[in-house]
PDB file of C-alpha atoms in Angstrom:
ATOM      1  CA  MET A  18     169.246  93.330 -21.032  1.00 63.00           C
ATOM      2  CA  GLU A  19     171.205  90.130 -20.380  1.00 75.00           C
ATOM      3  CA  PHE A  20     171.604  87.511 -23.020  1.00 79.00           C
ATOM      4  CA  ASP A  21     169.745  84.899 -20.959  1.00 84.00           C
ATOM      5  CA  GLU A  22     166.938  87.330 -20.259  1.00 83.00           C
ATOM      6  CA  LEU A  23     166.551  87.932 -23.940  1.00 83.00           C
ATOM      7  CA  LEU A  24     166.412  84.334 -24.678  1.00 85.00           C
ATOM      8  CA  ASN A  25     163.877  83.857 -21.969  1.00 89.00           C
ATOM      9  CA  LEU A  26     161.818  86.660 -23.444  1.00 88.00           C
ATOM     10  CA  GLU A  27     161.991  85.124 -26.909  1.00 91.00           C
ATOM     11  CA  GLU A  28     160.978  81.817 -25.545  1.00 93.00           C
ATOM     12  CA  LYS A  29     158.148  83.391 -23.598  1.00 93.00           C
ATOM     13  CA  PHE A  30     156.847  85.159 -26.650  1.00 94.00           C
ATOM     14  CA  TYR A  31     157.166  82.087 -28.693  1.00 94.00           C
ATOM     15  CA  GLN A  32     155.170  79.997 -26.059  1.00 94.00           C
ATOM     16  CA  GLU A  33     152.438  82.732 -26.053  1.00 94.00           C
ATOM     17  CA  GLY A  34     152.103  82.501 -29.836  1.00 94.00           C
ATOM     18  CA  LEU A  35     152.301  78.743 -29.890  1.00 94.00           C
ATOM     19  CA  GLU A  36     149.462  78.397 -27.364  1.00 93.00           C
ATOM     20  CA  GLU A  37     147.325  80.855 -29.350  1.00 94.00           C
ATOM     21  CA  GLY A  38     148.039  79.002 -32.547  1.00 92.00           C
ATOM     22  CA  GLN A  39     147.354  75.567 -31.010  1.00 91.00           C
ATOM     23  CA  ASN A  40     144.062  76.788 -29.588  1.00 92.00           C
ATOM     24  CA  GLU A  41     143.016  78.224 -32.899  1.00 91.00           C
ATOM     25  CA  ASN A  42     144.117  74.952 -34.630  1.00 91.00           C
ATOM     26  CA  LEU A  43     142.042  72.889 -32.249  1.00 91.00           C
ATOM     27  CA  LYS A  44     138.985  75.098 -32.719  1.00 91.00           C
ATOM     28  CA  ASN A  45     139.364  74.975 -36.489  1.00 91.00           C
ATOM     29  CA  ASN A  46     139.706  71.229 -36.515  1.00 91.00           C
ATOM     30  CA  PHE A  47     136.763  70.767 -34.250  1.00 93.00           C
ATOM     31  CA  LEU A  48     134.565  72.854 -36.472  1.00 93.00           C
ATOM     32  CA  GLU A  49     135.886  71.233 -39.569  1.00 92.00           C
ATOM     33  CA  GLY A  50     135.127  67.846 -38.093  1.00 93.00           C
ATOM     34  CA  LYS A  51     131.640  69.031 -37.045  1.00 94.00           C
ATOM     35  CA  GLN A  52     130.798  70.174 -40.594  1.00 94.00           C
ATOM     36  CA  PHE A  53     131.824  66.828 -41.882  1.00 94.00           C
ATOM     37  CA  GLY A  54     129.887  65.043 -39.286  1.00 94.00           C
ATOM     38  CA  LEU A  55     126.737  66.946 -40.002  1.00 95.00           C
ATOM     39  CA  GLN A  56     127.149  66.088 -43.734  1.00 95.00           C
ATOM     40  CA  VAL A  57     127.727  62.432 -43.184  1.00 93.00           C
ATOM     41  CA  GLY A  58     124.975  61.983 -40.619  1.00 93.00           C
ATOM     42  CA  PHE A  59     122.503  63.691 -42.923  1.00 95.00           C
ATOM     43  CA  GLN A  60     123.545  61.512 -45.886  1.00 94.00           C
ATOM     44  CA  ARG A  61     123.117  58.386 -43.904  1.00 92.00           C
ATOM     45  CA  TYR A  62     119.718  59.000 -42.635  1.00 94.00           C
ATOM     46  CA  VAL A  63     117.804  60.505 -45.677  1.00 96.00           C
ATOM     47  CA  LEU A  64     117.001  57.103 -47.182  1.00 95.00           C
ATOM     48  CA  LEU A  65     115.907  55.671 -43.793  1.00 96.00           C
ATOM     49  CA  GLY A  66     113.453  58.515 -43.160  1.00 96.00           C
ATOM     50  CA  GLN A  67     112.223  58.220 -46.738  1.00 97.00           C
ATOM     51  CA  MET A  68     111.443  54.573 -46.192  1.00 97.00           C
ATOM     52  CA  LEU A  69     109.666  55.340 -42.978  1.00 96.00           C
ATOM     53  CA  GLY A  70     107.659  58.098 -44.683  1.00 96.00           C
ATOM     54  CA  LEU A  71     106.547  55.827 -47.555  1.00 96.00           C
ATOM     55  CA  CYS A  72     105.668  52.994 -45.170  1.00 95.00           C
ATOM     56  CA  GLY A  73     103.265  55.342 -43.437  1.00 93.00           C
ATOM     57  CA  MET A  74     101.659  56.171 -46.737  1.00 92.00           C
ATOM     58  CA  PHE A  75     101.243  52.550 -47.617  1.00 93.00           C
ATOM     59  CA  GLU A  76      99.682  51.663 -44.303  1.00 92.00           C
ATOM     60  CA  SER A  77      97.096  54.310 -44.836  1.00 90.00           C
ATOM     61  CA  LEU A  78      95.945  52.594 -48.009  1.00 89.00           C
ATOM     62  CA  GLU A  79      94.654  49.823 -45.729  1.00 89.00           C
ATOM     63  CA  LEU A  80      95.286  47.170 -48.197  1.00 90.00           C
ATOM     64  CA  GLY A  81      94.415  44.490 -45.582  1.00 89.00           C
ATOM     65  CA  ASN A  82      97.459  42.275 -46.271  1.00 93.00           C
ATOM     66  CA  ALA A  83      99.008  40.721 -43.243  1.00 94.00           C
ATOM     67  CA  MET A  84     102.325  40.016 -44.996  1.00 94.00           C
ATOM     68  CA  LEU A  85     102.648  43.718 -46.007  1.00 95.00           C
ATOM     69  CA  ASP A  86     101.822  44.922 -42.562  1.00 95.00           C
ATOM     70  CA  LYS A  87     104.365  42.569 -41.123  1.00 96.00           C
ATOM     71  CA  ASN A  88     107.072  43.767 -43.545  1.00 96.00           C
ATOM     72  CA  ILE A  89     106.314  47.383 -42.723  1.00 96.00           C
ATOM     73  CA  ASN A  90     106.715  46.588 -39.068  1.00 96.00           C
ATOM     74  CA  THR A  91     110.020  44.937 -39.731  1.00 96.00           C
ATOM     75  CA  ILE A  92     111.207  48.123 -41.397  1.00 96.00           C
ATOM     76  CA  ARG A  93     110.223  50.163 -38.434  1.00 95.00           C
ATOM     77  CA  SER A  94     111.949  47.886 -35.867  1.00 95.00           C
ATOM     78  CA  LEU A  95     115.039  47.571 -37.966  1.00 93.00           C
ATOM     79  CA  ILE A  96     115.401  51.355 -38.145  1.00 92.00           C
ATOM     80  CA  CYS A  97     114.833  51.501 -34.324  1.00 89.00           C
ATOM     81  CA  THR A  98     117.900  49.326 -33.869  1.00 87.00           C
ATOM     82  CA  ILE A  99     120.054  52.075 -35.482  1.00 88.00           C
ATOM     83  CA  GLU A 100     121.501  54.607 -33.020  1.00 84.00           C
ATOM     84  CA  MET A 101     122.254  58.052 -34.218  1.00 82.00           C
ATOM     85  CA  ASN A 102     125.852  58.177 -33.387  1.00 80.00           C
ATOM     86  CA  ASN A 103     129.101  57.325 -35.130  1.00 79.00           C
ATOM     87  CA  ASP A 104     130.359  54.590 -32.835  1.00 80.00           C
ATOM     88  CA  GLU A 105     132.105  51.785 -34.610  1.00 81.00           C
ATOM     89  CA  GLU A 106     129.571  49.110 -33.688  1.00 81.00           C
ATOM     90  CA  ASN A 107     126.690  51.310 -34.785  1.00 82.00           C
ATOM     91  CA  VAL A 108     128.332  51.974 -38.162  1.00 82.00           C
ATOM     92  CA  GLU A 109     128.879  48.266 -38.612  1.00 85.00           C
ATOM     93  CA  ASN A 110     125.353  47.538 -37.558  1.00 85.00           C
ATOM     94  CA  LEU A 111     124.001  50.228 -39.978  1.00 87.00           C
ATOM     95  CA  GLU A 112     125.747  48.637 -43.006  1.00 87.00           C
ATOM     96  CA  LYS A 113     124.127  45.217 -42.125  1.00 90.00           C
ATOM     97  CA  VAL A 114     120.767  46.656 -41.321  1.00 92.00           C
ATOM     98  CA  LEU A 115     120.797  48.727 -44.540  1.00 92.00           C
ATOM     99  CA  VAL A 116     121.085  45.598 -46.690  1.00 94.00           C
ATOM    100  CA  LYS A 117     118.147  44.002 -44.943  1.00 94.00           C
ATOM    101  CA  LEU A 118     116.117  47.217 -45.103  1.00 96.00           C
ATOM    102  CA  LYS A 119     116.617  47.623 -48.800  1.00 95.00           C
ATOM    103  CA  ASN A 120     115.567  44.034 -49.496  1.00 95.00           C
ATOM    104  CA  LYS A 121     112.532  44.230 -47.304  1.00 96.00           C
ATOM    105  CA  PHE A 122     111.510  47.567 -48.850  1.00 96.00           C
ATOM    106  CA  ARG A 123     111.745  46.193 -52.369  1.00 96.00           C
ATOM    107  CA  THR A 124     109.317  43.425 -51.267  1.00 96.00           C
ATOM    108  CA  ILE A 125     106.960  46.070 -49.854  1.00 96.00           C
ATOM    109  CA  LEU A 126     107.062  48.077 -52.986  1.00 95.00           C
ATOM    110  CA  LEU A 127     106.220  44.999 -55.130  1.00 94.00           C
ATOM    111  CA  SER A 128     103.355  43.877 -52.904  1.00 93.00           C
ATOM    112  CA  VAL A 129     101.867  47.390 -52.748  1.00 93.00           C
ATOM    113  CA  GLN A 130     101.926  47.607 -56.480  1.00 91.00           C
ATOM    114  CA  ARG A 131     100.190  44.259 -56.803  1.00 92.00           C
ATOM    115  CA  LEU A 132      97.598  44.924 -54.079  1.00 91.00           C
ATOM    116  CA  VAL A 133      96.738  48.368 -55.453  1.00 88.00           C
ATOM    117  CA  LYS A 134      96.246  46.881 -58.881  1.00 87.00           C
ATOM    118  CA  GLU A 135      93.990  44.163 -57.399  1.00 88.00           C
ATOM    119  CA  LYS A 136      92.101  46.728 -55.327  1.00 84.00           C
ATOM    120  CA  ASN A 137      91.594  48.992 -58.389  1.00 81.00           C
ATOM    121  CA  LYS A 138      90.286  46.085 -60.448  1.00 83.00           C
ATOM    122  CA  THR A 139      87.654  45.095 -57.846  1.00 82.00           C
ATOM    123  CA  THR A 140      86.567  48.799 -57.360  1.00 77.00           C
ATOM    124  CA  GLY A 141      86.754  49.559 -61.032  1.00 71.00           C
ATOM    125  CA  ASN A 142      89.031  52.378 -60.162  1.00 68.00           C
ATOM    126  CA  GLU A 143      91.185  53.241 -63.198  1.00 60.00           C
ATOM    127  CA  GLN A 144      93.276  55.906 -61.474  1.00 58.00           C
ATOM    128  CA  ASN A 145      96.507  55.469 -59.554  1.00 54.00           C
ATOM    129  CA  GLY A 146      97.931  53.268 -62.046  1.00 58.00           C
ATOM    130  CA  LYS A 147     101.352  54.553 -61.407  1.00 71.00           C
ATOM    131  CA  SER A 148     103.874  52.512 -59.625  1.00 80.00           C
ATOM    132  CA  LEU A 149     107.072  53.198 -57.642  1.00 87.00           C
ATOM    133  CA  ASN A 150     110.080  51.022 -57.877  1.00 89.00           C
ATOM    134  CA  PHE A 151     113.137  51.002 -55.566  1.00 92.00           C
ATOM    135  CA  ASP A 152     115.256  52.740 -58.100  1.00 91.00           C
ATOM    136  CA  ASP A 153     112.834  55.806 -57.934  1.00 91.00           C
ATOM    137  CA  VAL A 154     113.181  55.827 -54.138  1.00 93.00           C
ATOM    138  CA  GLU A 155     116.934  55.496 -54.178  1.00 92.00           C
ATOM    139  CA  LYS A 156     117.363  58.149 -56.924  1.00 92.00           C
ATOM    140  CA  LEU A 157     115.384  60.600 -54.924  1.00 94.00           C
ATOM    141  CA  SER A 158     117.356  60.127 -51.752  1.00 93.00           C
ATOM    142  CA  ARG A 159     120.643  60.318 -53.615  1.00 92.00           C
ATOM    143  CA  MET A 160     119.531  63.624 -55.166  1.00 93.00           C
ATOM    144  CA  ILE A 161     118.631  64.998 -51.759  1.00 94.00           C
ATOM    145  CA  ALA A 162     121.711  63.636 -49.923  1.00 93.00           C
ATOM    146  CA  GLY A 163     124.000  63.978 -52.952  1.00 86.00           C
ATOM    147  CA  GLU A 164     126.463  66.727 -53.803  1.00 55.00           C
ATOM    148  CA  MET A 165     127.566  69.039 -51.266  1.00 50.00           C
ATOM    149  CA  LYS A 166     128.293  72.501 -52.558  1.00 45.00           C
ATOM    150  CA  GLY A 167     129.279  75.612 -50.758  1.00 42.00           C
ATOM    151  CA  PHE A 168     129.293  74.221 -47.276  1.00 46.00           C
ATOM    152  CA  VAL A 169     132.911  73.191 -46.813  1.00 45.00           C
ATOM    153  CA  GLU A 170     134.651  76.424 -47.620  1.00 43.00           C
ATOM    154  CA  ASP A 171     137.313  76.370 -50.189  1.00 40.00           C
ATOM    155  CA  GLU A 172     139.013  79.432 -48.747  1.00 38.00           C
ATOM    156  CA  ASP A 173     139.811  77.530 -45.577  1.00 42.00           C
ATOM    157  CA  VAL A 174     141.875  75.171 -47.644  1.00 38.00           C
ATOM    158  CA  THR A 175     143.751  78.036 -49.283  1.00 36.00           C
ATOM    159  CA  GLU A 176     144.176  79.688 -45.994  1.00 37.00           C
ATOM    160  CA  ALA A 177     145.721  76.624 -44.464  1.00 38.00           C
ATOM    161  CA  LYS A 178     148.053  76.250 -47.404  1.00 36.00           C
ATOM    162  CA  THR A 179     149.145  79.859 -47.107  1.00 36.00           C
ATOM    163  CA  THR A 180     149.807  79.417 -43.386  1.00 37.00           C
ATOM    164  CA  GLN A 181     151.762  76.330 -44.129  1.00 36.00           C
ATOM    165  CA  ASP A 182     153.838  78.174 -46.760  1.00 38.00           C
ATOM    166  CA  GLN A 183     154.389  80.920 -44.367  1.00 34.00           C
ATOM    167  CA  ALA A 184     155.604  78.556 -41.760  1.00 36.00           C
ATOM    168  CA  ASN A 185     157.917  77.012 -44.288  1.00 35.00           C
ATOM    169  CA  ASP A 186     159.428  80.409 -44.947  1.00 34.00           C
ATOM    170  CA  TRP A 187     160.085  80.902 -41.352  1.00 33.00           C
TER     171      TRP A 187
ATOM    172  CA  MET B   6     164.400  88.306 -39.180  1.00 45.00           C
ATOM    173  CA  SER B   7     165.154  91.945 -39.173  1.00 47.00           C
ATOM    174  CA  ASP B   8     168.806  92.945 -38.969  1.00 50.00           C
ATOM    175  CA  GLY B   9     168.104  96.037 -36.996  1.00 52.00           C
ATOM    176  CA  LEU B  10     166.850  94.107 -34.037  1.00 54.00           C
ATOM    177  CA  MET B  11     169.860  91.807 -34.147  1.00 53.00           C
ATOM    178  CA  ASP B  12     172.232  94.721 -34.236  1.00 55.00           C
ATOM    179  CA  ASP B  13     170.548  96.103 -31.145  1.00 53.00           C
ATOM    180  CA  VAL B  14     170.928  92.708 -29.264  1.00 54.00           C
ATOM    181  CA  TRP B  15     174.419  91.790 -30.458  1.00 54.00           C
ATOM    182  CA  GLY B  16     176.248  95.040 -30.967  1.00 54.00           C
ATOM    183  CA  SER B  17     175.220  96.928 -27.938  1.00 49.00           C
ATOM    184  CA  GLU B  18     176.961  95.381 -24.984  1.00 54.00           C
ATOM    185  CA  ASP B  19     179.075  98.434 -24.172  1.00 52.00           C
ATOM    186  CA  SER B  20     176.496 100.993 -24.024  1.00 58.00           C
ATOM    187  CA  ASP B  21     173.930 101.201 -21.263  1.00 59.00           C
ATOM    188  CA  ALA B  22     171.607 103.203 -23.396  1.00 59.00           C
ATOM    189  CA  GLU B  23     171.691 100.630 -26.132  1.00 62.00           C
ATOM    190  CA  LEU B  24     171.465  97.725 -23.687  1.00 56.00           C
ATOM    191  CA  LYS B  25     167.931  98.558 -22.911  1.00 62.00           C
ATOM    192  CA  LEU B  26     165.662  97.436 -25.569  1.00 56.00           C
ATOM    193  CA  ALA B  27     163.204 100.157 -26.398  1.00 69.00           C
ATOM    194  CA  ALA B  28     159.661  99.328 -25.715  1.00 76.00           C
ATOM    195  CA  GLN B  29     159.159  99.329 -29.371  1.00 78.00           C
ATOM    196  CA  ASP B  30     161.935  96.720 -29.834  1.00 83.00           C
ATOM    197  CA  THR B  31     160.305  94.565 -27.223  1.00 83.00           C
ATOM    198  CA  ASN B  32     157.100  94.802 -29.118  1.00 85.00           C
ATOM    199  CA  LYS B  33     158.855  93.848 -32.218  1.00 89.00           C
ATOM    200  CA  LEU B  34     160.431  90.861 -30.433  1.00 87.00           C
ATOM    201  CA  ARG B  35     157.135  89.800 -29.125  1.00 89.00           C
ATOM    202  CA  GLU B  36     155.567  90.045 -32.502  1.00 91.00           C
ATOM    203  CA  GLN B  37     158.282  88.167 -34.259  1.00 91.00           C
ATOM    204  CA  HIS B  38     158.427  85.258 -31.802  1.00 92.00           C
ATOM    205  CA  SER B  39     154.775  84.920 -30.847  1.00 92.00           C
ATOM    206  CA  LYS B  40     154.138  84.876 -34.662  1.00 93.00           C
ATOM    207  CA  ARG B  41     156.693  82.067 -34.974  1.00 92.00           C
ATOM    208  CA  GLY B  42     154.914  80.178 -32.196  1.00 93.00           C
ATOM    209  CA  TYR B  43     151.542  80.900 -33.616  1.00 93.00           C
ATOM    210  CA  LEU B  44     152.457  79.506 -36.964  1.00 92.00           C
ATOM    211  CA  ASP B  45     153.950  76.331 -35.376  1.00 91.00           C
ATOM    212  CA  GLY B  46     150.779  75.946 -33.390  1.00 89.00           C
ATOM    213  CA  ILE B  47     148.268  76.457 -36.090  1.00 88.00           C
ATOM    214  CA  VAL B  48     149.839  74.004 -38.569  1.00 86.00           C
ATOM    215  CA  GLY B  49     149.999  71.276 -35.726  1.00 77.00           C
ATOM    216  CA  SER B  50     148.288  67.963 -35.979  1.00 71.00           C
ATOM    217  CA  LYS B  51     145.096  67.954 -38.040  1.00 69.00           C
ATOM    218  CA  GLU B  52     143.751  64.785 -36.372  1.00 72.00           C
ATOM    219  CA  VAL B  53     143.349  66.319 -32.972  1.00 74.00           C
ATOM    220  CA  ASN B  54     139.749  67.321 -32.434  1.00 86.00           C
ATOM    221  CA  LEU B  55     138.701  66.489 -35.960  1.00 89.00           C
ATOM    222  CA  GLN B  56     137.103  63.239 -34.656  1.00 90.00           C
ATOM    223  CA  GLN B  57     135.481  65.024 -31.690  1.00 91.00           C
ATOM    224  CA  GLY B  58     133.959  67.586 -33.967  1.00 93.00           C
ATOM    225  CA  PHE B  59     132.721  64.834 -36.280  1.00 93.00           C
ATOM    226  CA  ASP B  60     131.127  62.967 -33.385  1.00 92.00           C
ATOM    227  CA  GLU B  61     129.414  66.034 -32.230  1.00 93.00           C
ATOM    228  CA  GLY B  62     128.090  67.034 -35.728  1.00 94.00           C
ATOM    229  CA  PHE B  63     126.883  63.556 -36.675  1.00 93.00           C
ATOM    230  CA  PRO B  64     123.755  63.241 -34.508  1.00 92.00           C
ATOM    231  CA  LEU B  65     122.433  66.630 -35.529  1.00 93.00           C
ATOM    232  CA  GLY B  66     123.074  65.773 -39.239  1.00 95.00           C
ATOM    233  CA  ALA B  67     121.423  62.376 -38.761  1.00 93.00           C
ATOM    234  CA  GLU B  68     118.354  63.917 -37.146  1.00 94.00           C
ATOM    235  CA  LEU B  69     117.975  66.521 -39.962  1.00 96.00           C
ATOM    236  CA  GLY B  70     118.530  63.702 -42.645  1.00 96.00           C
ATOM    237  CA  LEU B  71     115.897  61.605 -40.933  1.00 96.00           C
ATOM    238  CA  GLN B  72     113.376  64.493 -40.829  1.00 96.00           C
ATOM    239  CA  VAL B  73     114.046  65.409 -44.472  1.00 97.00           C
ATOM    240  CA  GLY B  74     113.797  61.769 -45.490  1.00 97.00           C
ATOM    241  CA  LEU B  75     110.504  61.401 -43.747  1.00 97.00           C
ATOM    242  CA  ILE B  76     109.064  64.525 -45.492  1.00 98.00           C
ATOM    243  CA  ILE B  77     110.318  63.456 -48.873  1.00 97.00           C
ATOM    244  CA  GLY B  78     109.054  59.891 -48.427  1.00 97.00           C
ATOM    245  CA  LYS B  79     105.637  61.105 -47.418  1.00 96.00           C
ATOM    246  CA  LEU B  80     105.397  63.569 -50.275  1.00 97.00           C
ATOM    247  CA  GLN B  81     106.674  60.885 -52.705  1.00 96.00           C
ATOM    248  CA  GLY B  82     103.895  58.598 -51.536  1.00 94.00           C
ATOM    249  CA  LEU B  83     101.267  61.362 -51.721  1.00 94.00           C
ATOM    250  CA  VAL B  84     102.272  62.273 -55.191  1.00 94.00           C
ATOM    251  CA  LEU B  85     102.126  58.599 -56.258  1.00 91.00           C
ATOM    252  CA  LEU B  86      98.611  58.275 -54.912  1.00 88.00           C
ATOM    253  CA  HIS B  87      97.190  61.710 -55.622  1.00 91.00           C
ATOM    254  CA  GLY B  88      99.638  63.618 -57.744  1.00 91.00           C
ATOM    255  CA  ALA B  89      97.791  63.029 -60.951  1.00 90.00           C
ATOM    256  CA  GLN B  90      94.666  64.957 -59.626  1.00 92.00           C
ATOM    257  CA  ASP B  91      96.502  67.470 -57.461  1.00 95.00           C
ATOM    258  CA  ALA B  92      98.843  69.863 -59.370  1.00 96.00           C
ATOM    259  CA  HIS B  93      99.540  71.823 -56.193  1.00 96.00           C
ATOM    260  CA  LEU B  94     100.770  68.689 -54.530  1.00 97.00           C
ATOM    261  CA  SER B  95     103.015  67.828 -57.463  1.00 96.00           C
ATOM    262  CA  ASN B  96     104.435  71.351 -57.638  1.00 97.00           C
ATOM    263  CA  ASN B  97     105.101  71.310 -53.815  1.00 97.00           C
ATOM    264  CA  PHE B  98     106.909  67.987 -54.171  1.00 97.00           C
ATOM    265  CA  LYS B  99     109.220  69.451 -56.855  1.00 96.00           C
ATOM    266  CA  GLU B 100     109.833  72.525 -54.721  1.00 97.00           C
ATOM    267  CA  ALA B 101     110.564  70.465 -51.628  1.00 97.00           C
ATOM    268  CA  GLN B 102     113.097  68.448 -53.599  1.00 96.00           C
ATOM    269  CA  ARG B 103     114.961  71.706 -54.328  1.00 95.00           C
ATOM    270  CA  GLU B 104     114.694  73.257 -50.811  1.00 96.00           C
ATOM    271  CA  LEU B 105     115.468  70.059 -48.854  1.00 97.00           C
ATOM    272  CA  LYS B 106     118.691  69.205 -50.705  1.00 95.00           C
ATOM    273  CA  ILE B 107     121.677  68.782 -48.434  1.00 95.00           C
ATOM    274  CA  ASN B 108     123.348  72.019 -49.447  1.00 92.00           C
ATOM    275  CA  SER B 109     120.204  74.045 -48.594  1.00 93.00           C
ATOM    276  CA  VAL B 110     119.467  72.216 -45.350  1.00 95.00           C
ATOM    277  CA  LEU B 111     123.106  72.395 -44.122  1.00 94.00           C
ATOM    278  CA  SER B 112     123.548  75.877 -45.527  1.00 91.00           C
ATOM    279  CA  LYS B 113     125.684  78.189 -43.373  1.00 88.00           C
ATOM    280  CA  GLU B 114     122.875  80.632 -42.865  1.00 89.00           C
ATOM    281  CA  VAL B 115     121.039  78.107 -40.738  1.00 91.00           C
ATOM    282  CA  PHE B 116     123.963  77.580 -38.432  1.00 92.00           C
ATOM    283  CA  ASP B 117     125.813  79.812 -35.952  1.00 90.00           C
ATOM    284  CA  ALA B 118     129.482  80.109 -35.814  1.00 88.00           C
ATOM    285  CA  GLU B 119     129.774  76.880 -33.797  1.00 90.00           C
ATOM    286  CA  TYR B 120     127.668  74.958 -36.251  1.00 92.00           C
ATOM    287  CA  ASN B 121     124.684  74.712 -34.057  1.00 91.00           C
ATOM    288  CA  ILE B 122     121.291  75.513 -35.430  1.00 89.00           C
ATOM    289  CA  ALA B 123     120.852  79.191 -34.710  1.00 75.00           C
ATOM    290  CA  SER B 124     117.168  79.024 -33.841  1.00 72.00           C
ATOM    291  CA  ASP B 125     115.733  76.048 -31.985  1.00 73.00           C
ATOM    292  CA  SER B 126     114.292  74.570 -35.106  1.00 87.00           C
ATOM    293  CA  HIS B 127     115.316  74.310 -38.782  1.00 94.00           C
ATOM    294  CA  PRO B 128     113.325  76.682 -40.900  1.00 94.00           C
ATOM    295  CA  LEU B 129     113.171  74.635 -44.090  1.00 96.00           C
ATOM    296  CA  VAL B 130     112.423  71.321 -42.344  1.00 96.00           C
ATOM    297  CA  ASP B 131     109.787  72.988 -40.295  1.00 96.00           C
ATOM    298  CA  LYS B 132     108.235  74.600 -43.341  1.00 97.00           C
ATOM    299  CA  TRP B 133     107.978  71.292 -45.311  1.00 98.00           C
ATOM    300  CA  ALA B 134     106.940  69.258 -42.250  1.00 97.00           C
ATOM    301  CA  THR B 135     104.059  71.665 -41.928  1.00 97.00           C
ATOM    302  CA  ILE B 136     103.097  71.482 -45.631  1.00 97.00           C
ATOM    303  CA  THR B 137     103.336  67.746 -45.576  1.00 97.00           C
ATOM    304  CA  ALA B 138     101.151  67.397 -42.577  1.00 96.00           C
ATOM    305  CA  LYS B 139      98.598  69.590 -44.309  1.00 96.00           C
ATOM    306  CA  TYR B 140      98.446  67.192 -47.243  1.00 96.00           C
ATOM    307  CA  SER B 141      98.370  64.222 -45.070  1.00 94.00           C
ATOM    308  CA  GLN B 142      95.290  65.650 -43.374  1.00 93.00           C
ATOM    309  CA  THR B 143      93.587  66.511 -46.713  1.00 93.00           C
ATOM    310  CA  TYR B 144      94.072  62.896 -47.830  1.00 91.00           C
ATOM    311  CA  SER B 145      93.198  61.375 -44.416  1.00 87.00           C
ATOM    312  CA  ILE B 146      96.651  59.889 -43.886  1.00 85.00           C
ATOM    313  CA  LYS B 147      97.177  58.874 -40.243  1.00 73.00           C
ATOM    314  CA  GLN B 148     100.293  60.049 -38.396  1.00 57.00           C
TER     315      GLN B 148
END
């Protein structure tokens, strides 16, 4: 075999390997990004869903308070403005909307508490004296969306490191 | 790099027999150089595709988070109103809090190798949506 031929062969084999490695790399990165996207998406939306769920419960109490109904509708329309993707403007919008939502929701919780108390007084109902404050709501959503264990694989990190070490050896 | 192979390459110009790399040497050569290429390729830029993957995973994660939030919110409301008189409801609420945590909902078993939900719907989210709907009906809660 000629010297040039041999070099070409080496180059050809190298390119084959390079292509394979790059494809593998792209696929791994994509899946790693996807895992992270799933996690962040989930974490961002738990509290929103929770507020919607609670609003539905409060409505069903039929407390007959126009201000409360208006605030609940505001929560719904604010959440409707949030689009479920990670575009920059949506992320910015989400941050702003979240502040408004939390404030509105605090107001809602306070009025529900007050109205239920009044209703119980007039009906002589002693039950349902429990109340819910915003901390309870946030605590629950943090607990649900909180730590992430066992999803992002540790072995991937080790593997990547080993590959890197190997590459350095070469 | 193996010395043997280099000897073959460099020290064999005179002999026809030795000039020809044996098939096994070609394989060795392929293995060596494609491995080098592979390693260069696999440790390439991390950034490429990470964002694309993130953007694809985000909406599904968001949808699951919203569904889980809805269930948890409804149950929290139901427990607030009726939990004192309904032990089943209170227990279910506690159980739901365990089963709907992020690491259960996003557990690997639910997803296929491409991180799509293996079946059309999420088993835990479905399970708790059904249970919650049942309680909503019991307590005449609309929607």
